Amino acid sequence: DLDALGTHTIWIDCDVIQADGGTRTASITGGFVALILALRKIFQAGEIKEFPVKEHLAAISVGIVDQCPLLDLKYDEDKAAEVDMNVVMLDCGEFVEVQGTAEGKTYSRDQLNILLDMAEQGIRSHIAAQKKILGHVLST
């Protein structure tokens, strides 16, 4: 809820220091944690009256390498992927972004569904880690 921010502007700049692929999705997932920490600070200081984020968000990469669907592709897997996809989801299961590209071979609707199911499982794991780190801040 951007209206809840009032006149505040928050910039999140993510530099992934250590990764083996998936830096964009790591930036989204980690950037969300940074956003919540920043919002918690200004909320607790009374600078905003309502917490503007209502649910968790995370991202992950999936792809097909050597005809095998993979979750959270490493650099060498991403480079060799026949299909490369980034998925961003909310905790409720709604999609924020699905960006997928065939990079050598096309893929079927069944393969797409498998990739999306894998992505959802991976994102649920990321969101569980976020909740462990942040506590129940979104319950305020």
Short mmCIF file of C-alpha atoms in Angstrom, two decimals:
data_model
loop_
_atom_site.label_atom_id
_atom_site.label_comp_id
_atom_site.label_asym_id
_atom_site.label_seq_id
_atom_site.Cartn_x
_atom_site.Cartn_y
_atom_site.Cartn_z
CA ASP A 1 0.00 0.00 0.00
CA LEU A 2 2.04 2.94 -1.30
CA ASP A 3 -0.38 5.44 0.25
CA ALA A 4 0.67 4.19 3.70
CA LEU A 5 4.21 5.43 3.02
CA GLY A 6 3.08 9.05 2.89
CA THR A 7 5.97 11.19 1.68
CA HIS A 8 8.63 8.54 2.35
CA THR A 9 10.71 7.09 -0.47
CA ILE A 10 12.72 3.92 0.07
CA TRP A 11 15.52 2.87 -2.28
CA ILE A 12 16.87 -0.68 -2.07
CA ASP A 13 20.20 -1.25 -3.85
CA CYS A 14 21.21 -4.92 -3.90
CA ASP A 15 24.74 -6.12 -4.54
CA VAL A 16 24.96 -9.91 -4.44
CA ILE A 17 28.43 -10.53 -3.02
CA GLN A 18 28.45 -14.31 -3.24
CA ALA A 19 26.32 -16.27 -5.66
CA ASP A 20 26.49 -19.00 -8.23
CA GLY A 21 23.77 -17.76 -10.56
CA GLY A 22 20.35 -16.40 -9.70
CA THR A 23 21.62 -12.97 -8.65
CA ARG A 24 18.46 -11.21 -9.83
CA THR A 25 16.18 -13.48 -7.84
CA ALA A 26 18.52 -13.35 -4.83
CA SER A 27 18.33 -9.55 -5.00
CA ILE A 28 14.54 -9.63 -4.99
CA THR A 29 14.31 -12.06 -2.08
CA GLY A 30 17.02 -10.34 -0.02
CA GLY A 31 15.86 -6.87 -1.02
CA PHE A 32 12.43 -7.71 0.39
CA VAL A 33 14.05 -8.43 3.76
CA ALA A 34 15.90 -5.09 3.62
CA LEU A 35 12.64 -3.33 2.75
CA ILE A 36 10.81 -4.86 5.70
CA LEU A 37 13.64 -3.91 8.08
CA ALA A 38 13.55 -0.31 6.82
CA LEU A 39 9.76 -0.14 7.06
CA ARG A 40 9.77 -1.66 10.53
CA LYS A 41 12.14 1.10 11.67
CA ILE A 42 10.00 3.97 10.39
CA PHE A 43 6.78 2.25 11.55
CA GLN A 44 8.11 1.77 15.08
CA ALA A 45 9.29 5.40 15.10
CA GLY A 46 5.72 6.45 14.34
CA GLU A 47 6.63 8.00 11.00
CA ILE A 48 4.00 5.89 9.25
CA LYS A 49 0.71 4.86 10.83
CA GLU A 50 0.05 1.68 8.88
CA PHE A 51 2.52 -0.99 7.80
CA PRO A 52 2.41 -0.83 3.98
CA VAL A 53 3.42 -4.42 3.16
CA LYS A 54 0.74 -7.02 3.71
CA GLU A 55 2.52 -10.25 2.76
CA HIS A 56 5.86 -11.75 1.93
CA LEU A 57 7.37 -11.86 -1.55
CA ALA A 58 10.29 -13.90 -2.91
CA ALA A 59 11.80 -15.00 -6.21
CA ILE A 60 13.65 -17.97 -7.64
CA SER A 61 14.97 -19.25 -10.94
CA VAL A 62 13.96 -22.50 -12.60
CA GLY A 63 14.95 -24.02 -15.88
CA ILE A 64 15.44 -27.05 -18.03
CA VAL A 65 18.96 -28.35 -18.55
CA ASP A 66 19.56 -31.51 -20.58
CA GLN A 67 15.78 -32.05 -20.59
CA CYS A 68 15.74 -32.06 -16.77
CA PRO A 69 13.80 -29.41 -14.79
CA LEU A 70 15.98 -27.69 -12.18
CA LEU A 71 15.35 -25.29 -9.32
CA ASP A 72 17.62 -22.35 -8.44
CA LEU A 73 20.01 -22.70 -11.35
CA LYS A 74 23.74 -22.36 -10.76
CA TYR A 75 25.80 -20.31 -13.21
CA ASP A 76 26.90 -23.28 -15.33
CA GLU A 77 23.33 -24.64 -15.40
CA ASP A 78 21.92 -21.25 -16.36
CA LYS A 79 24.48 -20.97 -19.16
CA ALA A 80 23.49 -24.39 -20.52
CA ALA A 81 19.74 -24.05 -19.96
CA GLU A 82 17.32 -24.88 -22.74
CA VAL A 83 14.70 -22.97 -20.76
CA ASP A 84 15.45 -20.25 -18.22
CA MET A 85 12.75 -18.73 -16.03
CA ASN A 86 12.51 -16.30 -13.13
CA VAL A 87 9.42 -16.44 -10.94
CA VAL A 88 8.34 -13.92 -8.30
CA MET A 89 5.42 -14.79 -6.02
CA LEU A 90 3.55 -13.52 -3.02
CA ASP A 91 3.03 -15.67 0.06
CA CYS A 92 -0.62 -16.16 -0.95
CA GLY A 93 0.56 -17.90 -4.13
CA GLU A 94 -0.21 -15.11 -6.58
CA PHE A 95 2.38 -14.30 -9.21
CA VAL A 96 4.15 -10.96 -9.41
CA GLU A 97 6.29 -11.96 -12.37
CA VAL A 98 6.88 -14.99 -14.56
CA GLN A 99 9.62 -14.41 -17.09
CA GLY A 100 10.65 -17.44 -19.11
CA THR A 101 12.61 -17.91 -22.28
CA ALA A 102 13.34 -20.88 -24.48
CA GLU A 103 17.04 -20.69 -25.22
CA GLY A 104 17.56 -23.44 -27.75
CA LYS A 105 14.53 -25.68 -27.47
CA THR A 106 10.89 -24.88 -26.99
CA TYR A 107 9.00 -26.17 -23.99
CA SER A 108 5.53 -27.59 -23.49
CA ARG A 109 2.66 -26.47 -21.29
CA ASP A 110 3.29 -29.54 -19.12
CA GLN A 111 6.94 -28.52 -18.67
CA LEU A 112 5.84 -24.98 -17.83
CA ASN A 113 3.50 -26.32 -15.15
CA ILE A 114 6.31 -28.45 -13.69
CA LEU A 115 8.62 -25.42 -13.60
CA LEU A 116 5.98 -23.26 -11.93
CA ASP A 117 5.29 -25.96 -9.32
CA MET A 118 9.02 -26.23 -8.60
CA ALA A 119 9.32 -22.45 -8.38
CA GLU A 120 6.42 -22.28 -5.94
CA GLN A 121 8.09 -24.85 -3.67
CA GLY A 122 11.39 -22.95 -3.79
CA ILE A 123 9.70 -19.62 -3.12
CA ARG A 124 7.80 -21.09 -0.17
CA SER A 125 11.17 -22.17 1.26
CA HIS A 126 12.58 -18.65 0.76
CA ILE A 127 9.52 -17.09 2.40
CA ALA A 128 9.85 -19.47 5.36
CA ALA A 129 13.45 -18.27 5.77
CA GLN A 130 12.32 -14.63 5.54
CA LYS A 131 9.72 -15.22 8.26
CA LYS A 132 12.33 -16.88 10.46
CA ILE A 133 14.64 -13.87 10.08
CA LEU A 134 11.98 -11.16 10.33
CA GLY A 135 9.60 -12.70 12.84
CA HIS A 136 5.94 -11.82 12.54
CA VAL A 137 6.45 -8.21 11.48
CA LEU A 138 3.70 -8.43 8.83
CA SER A 139 1.18 -9.39 11.51
CA THR A 140 1.31 -5.89 13.01
#
